[in-house]
Coordinates of C-alpha atoms and ligand atoms in Angstrom, one line a residue:
X1 CA 159.7 137.3 146.8
X2 CA 160.6 135.8 143.4
X3 CA 158.5 136.6 140.3
X4 CA 157.6 132.9 140.0
X5 CA 155.9 132.9 143.5
X6 CA 153.1 135.1 142.2
X7 CA 150.4 136.6 144.5
X8 CA 148.4 133.4 145.3
X9 CA 150.1 133.1 148.6
X10 CA 148.6 136.5 149.7
X11 CA 145.0 135.4 149.3
X12 CA 142.9 134.2 152.3
X13 CA 144.0 130.6 152.6
X14 CA 140.6 129.5 154.0
X15 CA 139.0 130.8 150.8
X16 CA 141.6 129.3 148.6
X17 CA 140.9 125.8 150.0
X18 CA 137.1 126.3 150.3
X19 CA 134.9 123.5 148.8
X20 CA 132.6 125.7 146.6
X21 CA 129.0 125.2 145.5
X22 CA 128.7 122.8 142.6
X23 CA 126.7 124.5 139.8
X24 CA 124.9 122.7 137.0
X25 CA 126.4 122.2 133.6
X26 CA 125.3 124.8 131.0
X27 CA 122.9 123.2 128.5
X28 CA 124.6 124.8 125.6
X29 CA 127.8 123.0 126.6
X30 CA 126.0 119.7 127.0
X31 CA 124.4 120.1 123.6
X32 CA 127.8 120.8 122.0
X33 CA 129.3 117.8 123.7
X34 CA 126.5 115.5 122.6
X35 CA 126.1 117.0 119.1
X36 CA 122.5 117.9 119.9
X37 CA 120.6 121.2 119.5
X38 CA 120.2 123.2 122.7
X39 CA 116.4 123.0 122.4
X40 CA 116.6 119.2 122.4
X41 CA 118.2 119.1 125.9
X42 CA 115.7 118.3 128.6
X43 CA 116.8 120.4 131.6
X44 CA 115.6 118.9 134.9
X45 CA 118.7 119.8 137.0
X46 CA 118.1 123.3 138.4
X47 CA 114.4 123.5 139.4
X48 CA 113.6 126.1 136.7
X49 CA 110.2 126.7 135.3
X50 CA 109.7 124.7 132.1
X51 CA 107.0 127.1 130.9
X52 CA 109.3 130.1 131.1
X53 CA 108.4 133.6 132.1
X54 CA 105.2 135.5 131.3
X55 CA 104.9 136.6 127.6
X56 CA 104.3 140.1 129.0
X57 CA 107.9 140.0 130.3
X58 CA 109.3 139.0 126.9
X59 CA 107.4 141.8 125.2
X60 CA 108.2 144.5 127.7
X61 CA 111.9 143.7 127.6
X62 CA 111.9 144.1 123.9
X63 CA 110.4 147.5 124.2
X64 CA 112.4 148.7 127.2
X65 CA 114.0 152.0 126.5
X66 CA 115.8 152.6 129.8
X67 CA 118.5 150.0 129.7
X68 CA 121.1 152.8 129.4
X69 CA 120.3 154.3 132.8
X70 CA 121.1 152.9 136.3
X71 CA 118.2 151.6 138.3
X72 CA 116.9 153.3 141.4
X73 CA 119.2 152.3 144.2
X74 CA 116.4 152.8 146.7
X75 CA 114.2 150.2 144.8
X76 CA 111.2 152.5 145.5
X77 CA 108.8 151.3 142.8
X78 CA 110.0 147.7 143.1
X79 CA 109.5 147.5 146.8
X80 CA 106.1 149.1 146.4
X81 CA 105.1 146.4 143.9
X82 CA 106.4 143.7 146.2
X83 CA 104.5 145.2 149.0
X84 CA 101.3 144.9 147.0
X85 CA 102.1 141.3 146.0
X86 CA 102.9 139.9 149.4
X87 CA 100.9 142.2 151.6
X88 CA 103.8 143.4 153.8
X89 CA 104.9 147.0 154.1
X90 CA 107.7 148.1 151.7
X91 CA 109.9 149.1 154.7
X92 CA 110.3 145.3 155.4
X93 CA 111.4 144.5 151.8
X94 CA 114.8 144.4 150.1
X95 CA 115.4 142.9 146.6
X96 CA 118.6 141.6 145.1
X97 CA 119.9 139.8 142.1
X98 CA 118.6 136.4 143.2
X99 CA 117.9 135.2 146.7
X100 CA 121.3 133.6 146.6
X101 CA 122.7 137.1 146.9
X102 CA 120.4 137.9 149.8
X103 CA 121.6 134.7 151.6
X104 CA 125.1 136.1 151.1
X105 CA 124.2 139.6 152.3
X106 CA 122.3 138.4 155.4
X107 CA 125.2 136.0 156.4
X108 CA 127.7 138.9 155.9
X109 CA 125.6 141.2 158.0
X110 CA 125.4 138.8 160.9
X111 CA 128.4 136.5 161.0
X112 CA 131.7 137.4 162.5
X113 CA 134.5 134.9 162.4
X114 CA 133.8 132.1 164.8
X115 CA 130.0 132.7 165.1
X116 CA 128.0 129.6 164.9
X117 CA 125.3 129.0 162.3
X118 CA 122.8 126.1 162.8
X119 CA 122.0 124.3 159.6
X120 CA 119.3 121.6 159.2
X121 CA 121.2 119.3 156.8
X122 CA 120.9 118.0 154.2
X123 CA 119.9 121.3 152.6
X124 CA 120.8 123.9 150.1
X125 CA 124.6 124.1 149.9
X126 CA 124.8 127.8 149.5
X127 CA 124.2 128.2 153.3
X128 CA 127.3 126.2 154.1
X129 CA 129.5 127.8 151.4
X130 CA 128.6 131.4 152.2
X131 CA 128.8 130.9 156.0
X132 CA 132.3 129.6 155.6
X133 CA 133.2 132.6 153.4
X134 CA 132.4 134.9 156.4
X135 CA 134.3 132.7 158.9
X136 CA 131.2 131.2 160.3
X137 CA 131.2 127.9 162.1
X138 CA 128.6 125.4 160.9
X139 CA 126.6 123.5 163.4
X140 CA 124.9 120.8 161.4
X141 CA 121.7 119.3 162.9
X142 CA 120.6 116.3 160.7
X143 CA 117.0 115.9 159.6
X144 CA 115.3 112.6 160.2
X145 CA 115.0 109.7 157.6
X146 CA 112.1 111.5 155.9
X147 CA 114.1 114.8 156.0
X148 CA 111.9 116.5 158.5
X149 CA 113.8 118.9 160.8
X150 CA 114.5 118.0 164.4
X151 CA 113.3 121.2 166.1
X152 CA 114.2 119.9 169.5
X153 CA 117.8 119.1 168.4
X154 CA 118.1 122.5 166.8
X155 CA 117.0 124.2 170.0
X156 CA 119.4 122.1 172.0
X157 CA 122.2 123.1 169.7
X158 CA 121.7 126.8 170.6
X159 CA 124.4 128.2 172.8
X160 CA 126.1 131.6 173.5
X161 CA 128.0 131.4 170.2
X162 CA 124.9 130.8 168.1
X163 CA 124.4 133.7 165.7
X164 CA 121.8 132.3 163.3
X165 CA 119.5 129.5 162.3
X166 CA 118.9 128.9 158.6
X167 CA 116.0 126.8 157.2
X168 CA 114.9 126.2 153.7
X169 CA 111.2 125.3 153.4
X170 CA 110.3 123.5 151.2
X171 CA 113.8 122.2 151.5
X172 CA 116.2 121.7 148.6
X173 CA 117.1 119.0 147.5
X174 CA 114.5 116.9 149.4
X175 CA 111.3 118.9 148.8
X176 CA 110.3 118.6 152.5
X177 CA 108.2 121.3 154.1
X178 CA 108.6 122.6 157.6
X179 CA 105.2 123.5 159.0
X180 CA 104.5 126.8 160.8
X181 CA 104.5 125.5 164.4
X182 CA 108.0 124.2 164.0
X183 CA 109.3 127.4 162.4
X184 CA 107.8 129.4 165.2
X185 CA 109.4 127.1 167.8
X186 CA 112.7 128.0 166.2
X187 CA 111.8 131.7 166.1
X188 CA 110.9 131.6 169.8
X189 CA 114.6 130.9 170.6
X190 CA 115.2 134.6 169.8
X191 CA 118.1 133.7 167.5
X192 CA 118.0 135.4 164.1
X193 CA 116.2 132.9 161.9
X194 CA 116.5 133.0 158.1
X195 CA 113.6 131.1 156.4
X196 CA 114.3 130.5 152.7
X197 CA 111.0 130.1 150.9
X198 CA 112.3 129.8 147.3
X199 CA 109.7 127.2 146.5
X200 CA 106.8 128.6 148.5
X201 CA 104.5 129.2 145.5
X202 CA 104.5 125.4 145.0
X203 CA 103.7 124.6 148.6
X204 CA 101.4 127.5 149.5
X205 CA 102.7 127.6 153.1
X206 CA 104.4 130.8 154.1
X207 CA 105.5 132.7 157.2
X208 CA 106.1 135.9 155.3
X209 CA 103.2 137.7 157.0
X210 CA 104.6 136.8 160.5
X211 CA 107.8 138.7 160.1
X212 CA 106.3 141.8 161.6
X213 CA 105.3 139.8 164.8
X214 CA 108.9 138.6 165.4
X215 CA 112.0 140.6 166.0
X216 CA 114.3 137.9 164.7
X217 CA 112.6 136.3 161.7
X218 CA 113.6 136.9 158.0
X219 CA 112.1 135.3 155.0
X220 CA 113.6 135.0 151.5
X221 CA 111.6 134.5 148.3
X222 CA 112.5 134.5 144.6
X223 CA 111.1 135.0 141.1
X224 CA 113.4 132.3 139.7
X225 CA 111.1 129.3 140.2
X226 CA 107.4 130.2 140.0
X227 CA 107.8 133.1 137.7
X228 CA 110.4 131.6 135.4
X229 CA 112.9 134.4 135.8
X230 CA 116.0 132.4 137.0
X231 CA 118.1 133.9 134.2
X232 CA 117.3 137.5 135.1
X233 CA 118.3 137.0 138.7
X234 CA 115.7 138.6 141.0
X235 CA 114.9 137.6 144.6
X236 CA 113.7 139.5 147.6
X237 CA 113.5 139.2 151.4
X238 CA 111.2 140.3 154.2
X239 CA 113.1 141.6 157.2
X240 CA 112.5 143.5 160.4
X241 CA 112.7 147.2 159.1
X242 CA 116.0 147.9 160.9
X243 CA 117.6 144.8 159.3
X244 CA 116.1 145.9 155.9
X245 CA 117.7 149.3 156.4
X246 CA 121.1 147.7 157.1
X247 CA 120.7 145.4 154.0
X248 CA 119.8 148.4 151.8
X249 CA 123.1 149.9 152.9
X250 CA 125.1 146.8 152.5
X251 CA 123.9 145.8 149.1
X252 CA 125.7 147.0 146.0
X253 CA 123.8 150.2 144.9
X254 CA 122.5 149.1 141.5
X255 CA 122.1 145.4 142.4
X256 CA 118.8 144.8 140.6
X257 CA 119.0 145.5 136.9
X258 CA 116.5 147.6 135.0
X259 CA 115.6 144.5 133.0
X260 CA 114.8 142.6 136.2
X261 CA 112.6 145.5 137.4
X262 CA 110.6 145.5 134.2
X263 CA 110.3 141.7 134.5
X264 CA 108.9 142.0 138.1
X265 CA 106.4 144.7 137.0
X266 CA 105.0 142.6 134.2
X267 CA 105.1 139.3 136.1
X268 CA 103.0 140.9 138.9
X269 CA 100.4 141.9 136.2
X270 CA 100.2 138.3 135.1
X271 CA 100.1 136.3 138.3
X272 CA 96.9 134.4 137.4
X273 CA 98.4 133.0 134.2
X274 CA 101.7 132.2 136.0
X275 CA 100.0 130.5 138.9
X276 CA 98.0 128.3 136.5
X277 CA 101.4 127.1 135.3
X278 CA 102.5 126.5 138.9
X279 CA 99.3 124.4 139.3
X280 CA 100.2 122.4 136.2
X281 CA 103.7 121.9 137.7
X282 CA 102.3 120.7 141.0
X283 CA 100.0 118.2 139.2
X284 CA 102.9 117.0 137.1
X285 CA 105.0 116.6 140.3
X286 CA 102.5 114.2 141.7
X287 CA 102.4 112.2 138.4
X288 CA 106.2 112.1 138.4
X289 CA 106.3 111.0 142.1
X290 CA 103.8 108.2 141.4
X291 CA 105.5 107.0 138.2
X292 CA 109.0 107.0 139.8
X293 CA 107.6 105.0 142.7
X294 CA 106.7 102.2 140.2
X295 CA 110.4 101.6 139.5
X296 CA 111.5 99.1 142.1
X297 CA 115.0 100.6 142.1
X298 CA 114.0 104.1 143.1
X299 CA 112.5 105.5 146.3
X300 CA 110.9 108.9 145.7
X301 CA 110.1 111.2 148.6
X302 CA 107.0 113.3 148.7
X303 CA 107.7 116.9 147.6
X304 CA 106.1 120.3 148.2
X305 CA 108.4 122.0 145.7
X306 CA 109.0 121.7 141.9
X307 CA 111.3 118.7 142.0
X308 CA 111.3 115.1 143.3
X309 CA 114.2 113.6 145.3
X310 CA 114.8 109.8 145.2
X311 CA 117.1 107.3 146.9
X312 CA 118.6 104.9 144.3
X313 CA 118.1 101.4 145.7
X314 CA 119.9 99.5 143.0
X315 CA 122.8 100.7 141.0
X316 CA 124.7 104.0 141.3
X317 CA 123.1 107.5 141.2
X318 CA 126.1 108.8 139.3
X319 CA 125.6 106.1 136.6
X320 CA 121.9 107.0 136.2
X321 CA 122.7 110.7 136.0
X322 CA 125.4 110.0 133.3
X323 CA 123.1 107.6 131.3
X324 CA 120.4 110.3 131.3
X325 CA 123.0 113.0 130.4
X326 CA 124.1 110.9 127.4
X327 CA 120.5 110.9 126.2
X328 CA 120.3 114.7 126.7
X329 CA 118.3 114.6 129.9
X330 CA 119.9 116.6 132.8
X331 CA 119.3 115.8 136.5
X332 CA 121.3 116.1 139.7
X333 CA 122.9 113.3 141.7
X334 CA 124.3 113.3 145.2
X335 CA 126.7 111.0 147.0
X336 CA 127.4 112.7 150.3
X337 CA 127.2 111.4 153.9
X338 CA 123.6 112.4 154.4
X339 CA 122.6 112.2 150.7
X340 CA 123.9 108.9 149.7
X341 CA 123.2 107.5 146.3
X342 CA 120.4 109.9 145.5
X343 CA 119.0 111.9 142.6
X344 CA 116.9 115.0 142.3
X345 CA 114.7 115.6 139.2
X346 CA 113.0 118.9 138.5
X347 CA 109.4 118.8 137.3
X348 CA 109.2 119.5 133.6
X349 CA 106.3 119.5 131.1
X350 CA 104.4 116.3 130.7
X351 CA 106.4 115.4 127.6
X352 CA 109.6 115.8 129.6
X353 CA 108.3 113.4 132.3
X354 CA 107.4 110.9 129.5
X355 CA 110.9 111.1 128.0
X356 CA 112.5 110.8 131.4
X357 CA 110.5 107.8 132.4
X358 CA 111.2 106.1 129.0
X359 CA 114.9 106.6 129.5
X360 CA 114.8 105.4 133.1
X361 CA 113.0 102.2 132.1
X362 CA 115.7 101.6 129.4
X363 CA 118.5 102.3 131.9
X364 CA 117.0 100.1 134.6
X365 CA 116.3 97.1 132.4
Ligands
PLP1 C1 116.4 126.8 148.7 C2 116.9 127.7 147.7 N1 117.2 129.0 148.0 C3 117.6 129.9 147.1 C4 117.8 129.5 145.8 C5 118.4 130.6 144.9 O1 117.5 131.1 144.1 P1 117.8 132.5 143.3 O2 117.7 132.1 141.8 O3 116.7 133.4 143.7 O4 119.1 132.9 143.6 C6 117.6 128.2 145.4 C7 117.9 127.9 144.0 O5 117.9 126.7 143.6 C8 117.2 127.3 146.3 O6 116.9 126.0 146.0

């Protein structure tokens, strides 16, 4: 082999050609590009919490003396705190650095090359990407025109090669909820079912407490959205205890940082304050939905999460995203087979909604 050939030919070719997850643009880069200050960027592209984390977290992190030690690999205190918060025994709980990482670990635990994973599309793209990383075969079952899952079609897609069903509720990017009877219908197939409840604090509907009644149900949750801790990376899941045990073994030992553990401890002492912010976001979501519906070139969809998804009826979604970007307002656009000409806008503070609506009216006129 000549020196010029390098080592790239040795890598897994399926990974080399994998279409990866498209992340958002960092606001500091946008600010630099536009000659703005970072604090002037209105960030409505990643479903973060515009009110930030609890002030208790900020303060405790400043006073944290144990950043030089590794965290407890067994997550003893963390799992106990989560047990108290969700009312499920600690033996069912595993935490990781974001629920993204738990999606990855769960798929790694279950999928062998060629195994089928049923995915209710359009949905969170990490399911597709990480399934492909582990050699999984995606079986895509489309949602209906209102993005409601087709439980009958999902059940009909089950065959001897089916290893898992994944379901985000509320769904990203559409905000659609899947109600408990439909989730349980999928659980009744006996196929391992991963329910991703990243936005559950905004919808209030959860199946977390049913995990101990089903041998095959797993639920993922996160502190990124309701608790404003996206930057610290802390998510957790509720699993049948044997699966939790395997995941504890599979995870990297010190996966949740000391800082994230301090943040969880303080967050859980401040839930009343944080849930009042969640309530404000839900109220603002409804205002955003109503106001977007007044623009005759957008069709917003009802949402149970902290964002609103819209079809663009006139003009191009990418042009709208770019025009907002040029004004320092960041949103997401999609132009994919099942997400044609659409945008997704995270719910901000009322002043962010006002700035967004003003910009949209200018762009649309
Ligand atoms: C449905 C869904 N699941 C999981 C995640 C990942 O969250 P985390 O920040 O906990 O990794 C997101 C983030 O946008 C999401 O939308």
